Amino acid sequence: MDVVELHNRTVRNFAELVADVADNQWTEPTPCSDWDVRALVNHVVGEERWAVPLMEGRTIADVGDSLDGDLLGEDPAGAASSAAREAEAAAGLPIDKVHLSYGDEDPGEYLHQLAADHLIHGWDLAVAIGARPRLDADLVDEITPWFAEREQIYRSAGAVGAHLEGFTAPADELLAAFGRDPRWTPALEVIERFGSAFDAGDLDKAMSLVTDDIVFESTSPAPDGTRLEGTDAVRAEWARLFADTDDPHFETEETVVLGERAVVRWRYSWRDASGDRGHVRGVDVLRLRDGKIAEKLSYVKG
């Protein structure tokens, strides 16, 4: 596939996804844990805005800080559409070298970099807003061998996460090479953030991820545990758990998400009076609502 066509199709696909973002979705989480939907779109629009002067032969110093900060304004979809059209036009400009931050680069290589970023971030955006990912087979087939030759360079520069294993479909394998979990959903993001907060003993963070009418069923006493309803009661129970446990550690072993329901398999450990570590293993059966955990039913082995 011609590299200009490759670039322009991925740019166009991303712009179409931005047009599908609902007004209440701009602050939704994405697979890029540091970015919500708006920050993700702003990043990609920034790349498109940079592509125009760079493909015209200008340097990083020429552009300066003119493209820093928020590029979306009051009309994010309109800003993205305009930037995409300009980037598509710039991709076909005749130029011998593009002046990038690490040195001069062939324009074809630069356009491949942009196409890969648009393809992967397009998936990020699609799963964040519940849209159909645009991982067309021919685009995946073009990017996969190109990225395979550069994967370690990307990883050593900190541009991608660890390569995830266990996937066989070509699109999933490419996402995994970029450090993405093809199973990611907004619900999974909330659950992972909750697990990290629980492990850190960060009660404020954990409570920010549950609904006001949260229902929690503890693992004891047998046979039914204790049922607590509402943030005050649940917060007090978890505060007691953290206070009464020496060096607690909460480790997620597996998470399975199906829509607004999820099962989390976990291991909870602590330091006992002898200095040794004890542990129990169990599962949480979760129900989510409006991006927060509404029900946490806990069960333990033994």
CSV table of C-alpha atoms in Angstrom, one decimal:
chain,number,residue,atom,x,y,z
A,1,MET,CA,0.0,0.0,0.0
A,2,ASP,CA,1.2,3.5,-0.8
A,3,VAL,CA,2.4,5.2,2.4
A,4,VAL,CA,0.4,8.3,1.7
A,5,GLU,CA,-2.8,6.2,1.3
A,6,LEU,CA,-1.9,4.3,4.5
A,7,HIS,CA,-1.4,7.6,6.4
A,8,ASN,CA,-4.6,9.2,5.1
A,9,ARG,CA,-6.8,6.3,5.7
A,10,THR,CA,-5.8,6.0,9.4
A,11,VAL,CA,-6.1,9.8,9.8
A,12,ARG,CA,-9.6,9.8,8.2
A,13,ASN,CA,-10.7,6.8,10.4
A,14,PHE,CA,-9.6,8.7,13.5
A,15,ALA,CA,-11.4,11.8,12.6
A,16,GLU,CA,-14.6,9.8,12.0
A,17,LEU,CA,-14.3,8.3,15.5
A,18,VAL,CA,-13.9,11.7,17.0
A,19,ALA,CA,-17.1,12.8,15.4
A,20,ASP,CA,-18.8,10.0,17.3
A,21,VAL,CA,-17.7,11.1,20.7
A,22,ALA,CA,-20.7,12.1,22.8
A,23,ASP,CA,-20.7,15.3,24.8
A,24,ASN,CA,-20.5,13.3,28.1
A,25,GLN,CA,-17.6,11.1,26.9
A,26,TRP,CA,-14.7,13.6,26.8
A,27,THR,CA,-13.6,12.8,30.3
A,28,GLU,CA,-14.0,9.0,29.9
A,29,PRO,CA,-10.9,6.9,30.6
A,30,THR,CA,-8.9,5.3,27.7
A,31,PRO,CA,-6.3,2.5,27.5
A,32,CYS,CA,-3.7,5.3,27.8
A,33,SER,CA,-4.0,5.5,31.6
A,34,ASP,CA,-2.7,9.1,31.7
A,35,TRP,CA,-5.2,10.4,29.2
A,36,ASP,CA,-8.9,10.7,29.1
A,37,VAL,CA,-10.7,10.9,25.8
A,38,ARG,CA,-10.1,14.7,25.3
A,39,ALA,CA,-6.4,14.4,26.2
A,40,LEU,CA,-6.0,11.4,23.7
A,41,VAL,CA,-7.7,13.3,20.9
A,42,ASN,CA,-5.7,16.5,21.7
A,43,HIS,CA,-2.5,14.4,21.4
A,44,VAL,CA,-3.4,13.0,18.0
A,45,VAL,CA,-4.7,16.4,16.7
A,46,GLY,CA,-1.3,17.8,17.8
A,47,GLU,CA,0.5,15.2,15.6
A,48,GLU,CA,-1.7,16.2,12.7
A,49,ARG,CA,-1.0,19.9,13.3
A,50,TRP,CA,2.7,19.3,13.5
A,51,ALA,CA,2.7,17.2,10.3
A,52,VAL,CA,1.8,20.3,8.1
A,53,PRO,CA,4.9,22.4,8.9
A,54,LEU,CA,7.2,19.4,9.1
A,55,MET,CA,6.1,18.2,5.7
A,56,GLU,CA,6.7,21.7,4.4
A,57,GLY,CA,10.3,21.5,5.5
A,58,ARG,CA,10.2,23.5,8.6
A,59,THR,CA,12.1,22.6,11.8
A,60,ILE,CA,11.0,22.0,15.4
A,61,ALA,CA,12.6,25.3,16.3
A,62,ASP,CA,10.6,27.1,13.5
A,63,VAL,CA,7.3,25.9,15.0
A,64,GLY,CA,8.4,26.5,18.6
A,65,ASP,CA,5.7,26.3,21.2
A,66,SER,CA,2.9,27.4,18.9
A,67,LEU,CA,1.3,24.0,19.0
A,68,ASP,CA,1.6,23.4,22.8
A,69,GLY,CA,-1.4,23.1,25.1
A,70,ASP,CA,-5.1,22.6,24.2
A,71,LEU,CA,-5.7,22.4,20.4
A,72,LEU,CA,-9.4,21.4,20.6
A,73,GLY,CA,-11.1,24.5,22.0
A,74,GLU,CA,-14.9,24.6,22.2
A,75,ASP,CA,-15.4,22.4,19.2
A,76,PRO,CA,-13.2,19.3,19.6
A,77,ALA,CA,-14.8,17.4,16.7
A,78,GLY,CA,-14.5,20.4,14.4
A,79,ALA,CA,-10.8,20.9,15.4
A,80,ALA,CA,-10.0,17.3,14.7
A,81,SER,CA,-11.8,17.3,11.3
A,82,SER,CA,-9.9,20.4,10.2
A,83,ALA,CA,-6.5,19.1,11.4
A,84,ALA,CA,-7.1,15.8,9.7
A,85,ARG,CA,-7.9,17.4,6.3
A,86,GLU,CA,-4.8,19.6,6.5
A,87,ALA,CA,-2.6,16.5,7.5
A,88,GLU,CA,-4.0,14.5,4.6
A,89,ALA,CA,-3.1,17.3,2.2
A,90,ALA,CA,0.4,17.7,3.7
A,91,ALA,CA,1.2,14.0,3.4
A,92,GLY,CA,1.5,14.2,-0.4
A,93,LEU,CA,3.9,17.2,-0.4
A,94,PRO,CA,7.2,16.5,-2.1
A,95,ILE,CA,10.1,16.7,0.4
A,96,ASP,CA,13.4,14.9,0.7
A,97,LYS,CA,13.8,15.0,4.5
A,98,VAL,CA,11.6,15.7,7.5
A,99,HIS,CA,13.3,17.5,10.3
A,100,LEU,CA,12.3,15.6,13.5
A,101,SER,CA,13.5,16.0,17.1
A,102,TYR,CA,16.0,13.1,16.7
A,103,GLY,CA,17.3,14.2,13.3
A,104,ASP,CA,16.4,14.2,9.6
A,105,GLU,CA,14.1,11.4,8.5
A,106,ASP,CA,12.7,10.1,5.3
A,107,PRO,CA,9.2,11.3,4.7
A,108,GLY,CA,7.9,7.7,4.1
A,109,GLU,CA,9.2,6.6,7.5
A,110,TYR,CA,7.6,9.7,9.2
A,111,LEU,CA,4.3,8.9,7.6
A,112,HIS,CA,4.5,5.3,8.7
A,113,GLN,CA,5.1,6.5,12.3
A,114,LEU,CA,2.0,8.7,12.0
A,115,ALA,CA,-0.1,6.0,10.5
A,116,ALA,CA,0.8,3.5,13.3
A,117,ASP,CA,0.0,6.1,15.9
A,118,HIS,CA,-3.3,6.9,14.3
A,119,LEU,CA,-4.2,3.2,14.0
A,120,ILE,CA,-3.4,2.3,17.6
A,121,HIS,CA,-4.9,5.5,19.1
A,122,GLY,CA,-7.9,5.0,16.9
A,123,TRP,CA,-8.5,1.7,18.7
A,124,ASP,CA,-7.9,3.5,22.0
A,125,LEU,CA,-10.6,6.0,21.2
A,126,ALA,CA,-13.0,3.4,19.8
A,127,VAL,CA,-13.0,1.2,22.9
A,128,ALA,CA,-13.2,4.2,25.2
A,129,ILE,CA,-16.4,5.4,23.6
A,130,GLY,CA,-17.9,2.1,22.7
A,131,ALA,CA,-17.5,2.5,19.0
A,132,ARG,CA,-16.4,-0.1,16.4
A,133,PRO,CA,-12.6,-0.2,16.2
A,134,ARG,CA,-11.2,0.6,12.7
A,135,LEU,CA,-8.5,-2.1,12.7
A,136,ASP,CA,-9.0,-2.9,9.0
A,137,ALA,CA,-7.1,-6.1,8.0
A,138,ASP,CA,-5.1,-4.4,5.3
A,139,LEU,CA,-4.0,-1.6,7.6
A,140,VAL,CA,-3.0,-4.1,10.3
A,141,ASP,CA,-1.0,-6.1,7.6
A,142,GLU,CA,0.9,-2.9,6.6
A,143,ILE,CA,1.8,-1.7,10.1
A,144,THR,CA,2.6,-5.1,11.7
A,145,PRO,CA,5.9,-5.9,9.8
A,146,TRP,CA,6.9,-2.2,9.9
A,147,PHE,CA,6.5,-2.1,13.6
A,148,ALA,CA,8.1,-5.5,14.2
A,149,GLU,CA,11.4,-4.0,13.0
A,150,ARG,CA,11.1,-1.0,15.3
A,151,GLU,CA,9.4,-2.4,18.4
A,152,GLN,CA,12.5,-2.5,20.6
A,153,ILE,CA,13.4,1.1,19.6
A,154,TYR,CA,9.9,2.2,20.6
A,155,ARG,CA,10.1,0.3,23.9
A,156,SER,CA,13.6,1.4,24.9
A,157,ALA,CA,12.4,5.0,24.3
A,158,GLY,CA,9.4,4.4,26.6
A,159,ALA,CA,6.9,5.0,23.8
A,160,VAL,CA,5.1,1.7,24.4
A,161,GLY,CA,4.5,-0.7,27.3
A,162,ALA,CA,5.5,-4.3,27.7
A,163,HIS,CA,4.6,-6.7,24.9
A,164,LEU,CA,1.6,-8.7,26.1
A,165,GLU,CA,1.5,-12.4,25.2
A,166,GLY,CA,-1.3,-14.9,24.6
A,167,PHE,CA,-3.0,-13.4,21.5
A,168,THR,CA,-3.3,-14.9,18.1
A,169,ALA,CA,-5.6,-12.7,15.9
A,170,PRO,CA,-3.5,-10.4,13.8
A,171,ALA,CA,-5.1,-7.2,15.1
A,172,ASP,CA,-4.8,-8.4,18.7
A,173,GLU,CA,-1.2,-9.3,18.2
A,174,LEU,CA,-0.4,-5.9,16.9
A,175,LEU,CA,-2.2,-4.2,19.9
A,176,ALA,CA,-0.3,-6.5,22.3
A,177,ALA,CA,3.0,-5.5,20.6
A,178,PHE,CA,2.1,-1.9,21.4
A,179,GLY,CA,1.5,-2.8,25.0
A,180,ARG,CA,-2.3,-2.8,24.7
A,181,ASP,CA,-4.6,-5.4,26.2
A,182,PRO,CA,-7.1,-6.2,23.4
A,183,ARG,CA,-9.7,-7.1,26.1
A,184,TRP,CA,-9.6,-3.5,27.6
A,185,THR,CA,-12.9,-1.9,28.4
A,186,PRO,CA,-13.8,1.2,30.5
A,187,ALA,CA,-15.1,-1.1,33.1
A,188,LEU,CA,-11.7,-2.9,33.3
A,189,GLU,CA,-10.0,0.4,33.7
A,190,VAL,CA,-12.2,1.3,36.7
A,191,ILE,CA,-11.6,-2.2,38.3
A,192,GLU,CA,-7.8,-1.9,37.8
A,193,ARG,CA,-7.7,1.5,39.4
A,194,PHE,CA,-9.8,0.3,42.3
A,195,GLY,CA,-7.5,-2.7,42.8
A,196,SER,CA,-4.4,-0.4,42.8
A,197,ALA,CA,-6.1,1.9,45.3
A,198,PHE,CA,-7.0,-1.0,47.5
A,199,ASP,CA,-3.4,-2.4,47.4
A,200,ALA,CA,-2.0,1.0,48.3
A,201,GLY,CA,-4.5,1.4,51.2
A,202,ASP,CA,-5.7,4.6,49.5
A,203,LEU,CA,-9.2,4.7,50.9
A,204,ASP,CA,-10.1,8.1,49.4
A,205,LYS,CA,-9.2,6.8,45.9
A,206,ALA,CA,-11.0,3.6,46.4
A,207,MET,CA,-14.2,5.3,47.6
A,208,SER,CA,-14.0,7.7,44.6
A,209,LEU,CA,-14.5,4.7,42.3
A,210,VAL,CA,-17.7,3.4,44.0
A,211,THR,CA,-21.3,4.6,43.8
A,212,ASP,CA,-23.0,6.4,46.7
A,213,ASP,CA,-25.2,3.4,47.3
A,214,ILE,CA,-22.4,0.9,47.1
A,215,VAL,CA,-23.2,-2.6,48.4
A,216,PHE,CA,-20.4,-4.6,49.9
A,217,GLU,CA,-20.6,-8.2,51.2
A,218,SER,CA,-17.6,-9.2,53.2
A,219,THR,CA,-16.1,-12.7,53.4
A,220,SER,CA,-16.9,-13.2,57.1
A,221,PRO,CA,-18.5,-14.3,59.3
A,222,ALA,CA,-19.5,-17.6,57.8
A,223,PRO,CA,-21.7,-18.6,56.1
A,224,ASP,CA,-23.0,-15.4,54.6
A,225,GLY,CA,-20.5,-12.6,55.5
A,226,THR,CA,-21.7,-9.1,56.4
A,227,ARG,CA,-23.7,-7.0,54.1
A,228,LEU,CA,-23.0,-3.2,54.1
A,229,GLU,CA,-24.8,-0.6,52.1
A,230,GLY,CA,-23.8,3.0,51.4
A,231,THR,CA,-20.5,4.8,51.4
A,232,ASP,CA,-20.4,5.6,55.1
A,233,ALA,CA,-20.8,2.0,56.2
A,234,VAL,CA,-18.5,0.6,53.5
A,235,ARG,CA,-15.8,3.2,54.1
A,236,ALA,CA,-15.8,2.4,57.9
A,237,GLU,CA,-15.5,-1.3,57.2
A,238,TRP,CA,-12.5,-0.9,54.8
A,239,ALA,CA,-10.9,1.6,57.1
A,240,ARG,CA,-11.1,-1.0,59.9
A,241,LEU,CA,-9.5,-3.6,57.5
A,242,PHE,CA,-6.6,-1.4,56.7
A,243,ALA,CA,-6.0,-0.3,60.3
A,244,ASP,CA,-6.1,-3.9,61.7
A,245,THR,CA,-3.9,-5.4,59.0
A,246,ASP,CA,-0.1,-5.3,59.1
A,247,ASP,CA,1.5,-4.6,55.7
A,248,PRO,CA,-1.5,-5.6,53.6
A,249,HIS,CA,-1.1,-6.4,49.9
A,250,PHE,CA,-3.9,-6.9,47.4
A,251,GLU,CA,-2.9,-8.6,44.2
A,252,THR,CA,-5.3,-9.1,41.2
A,253,GLU,CA,-4.7,-12.5,39.6
A,254,GLU,CA,-7.3,-12.3,36.9
A,255,THR,CA,-10.2,-10.1,35.8
A,256,VAL,CA,-13.1,-11.1,33.6
A,257,VAL,CA,-15.5,-8.4,32.4
A,258,LEU,CA,-18.8,-8.9,30.7
A,259,GLY,CA,-20.6,-5.6,30.1
A,260,GLU,CA,-21.4,-4.1,33.5
A,261,ARG,CA,-20.6,-7.3,35.4
A,262,ALA,CA,-17.1,-8.6,36.4
A,263,VAL,CA,-15.4,-11.3,38.4
A,264,VAL,CA,-12.0,-10.5,39.9
A,265,ARG,CA,-9.8,-13.4,41.2
A,266,TRP,CA,-7.4,-12.0,43.9
A,267,ARG,CA,-4.8,-12.8,46.6
A,268,TYR,CA,-4.8,-10.8,49.8
A,269,SER,CA,-1.7,-11.1,52.1
A,270,TRP,CA,-0.5,-9.6,55.3
A,271,ARG,CA,2.4,-9.9,57.8
A,272,ASP,CA,1.5,-11.9,60.9
A,273,ALA,CA,2.8,-11.6,64.5
A,274,SER,CA,5.8,-13.9,63.7
A,275,GLY,CA,6.9,-11.7,60.8
A,276,ASP,CA,5.8,-14.3,58.2
A,277,ARG,CA,3.3,-13.5,55.5
A,278,GLY,CA,-0.1,-15.1,55.5
A,279,HIS,CA,-2.6,-14.9,52.7
A,280,VAL,CA,-6.1,-15.9,51.5
A,281,ARG,CA,-7.3,-16.2,47.9
A,282,GLY,CA,-10.8,-15.4,46.7
A,283,VAL,CA,-13.0,-13.6,44.2
A,284,ASP,CA,-15.1,-10.5,43.9
A,285,VAL,CA,-18.3,-10.5,41.9
A,286,LEU,CA,-18.8,-6.9,40.8
A,287,ARG,CA,-21.6,-4.9,39.3
A,288,LEU,CA,-20.7,-1.5,37.7
A,289,ARG,CA,-23.0,1.5,37.0
A,290,ASP,CA,-22.2,4.8,35.4
A,291,GLY,CA,-18.5,4.1,35.4
A,292,LYS,CA,-18.3,3.1,39.1
A,293,ILE,CA,-18.5,0.0,41.2
A,294,ALA,CA,-22.0,-0.4,42.6
A,295,GLU,CA,-21.7,-3.8,44.1
A,296,LYS,CA,-18.8,-5.9,45.5
A,297,LEU,CA,-19.6,-9.3,46.7
A,298,SER,CA,-16.5,-11.0,48.1
A,299,TYR,CA,-15.9,-14.8,48.5
A,300,VAL,CA,-12.8,-16.5,49.9
A,301,LYS,CA,-11.4,-20.1,49.8
A,302,GLY,CA,-11.6,-22.1,52.9
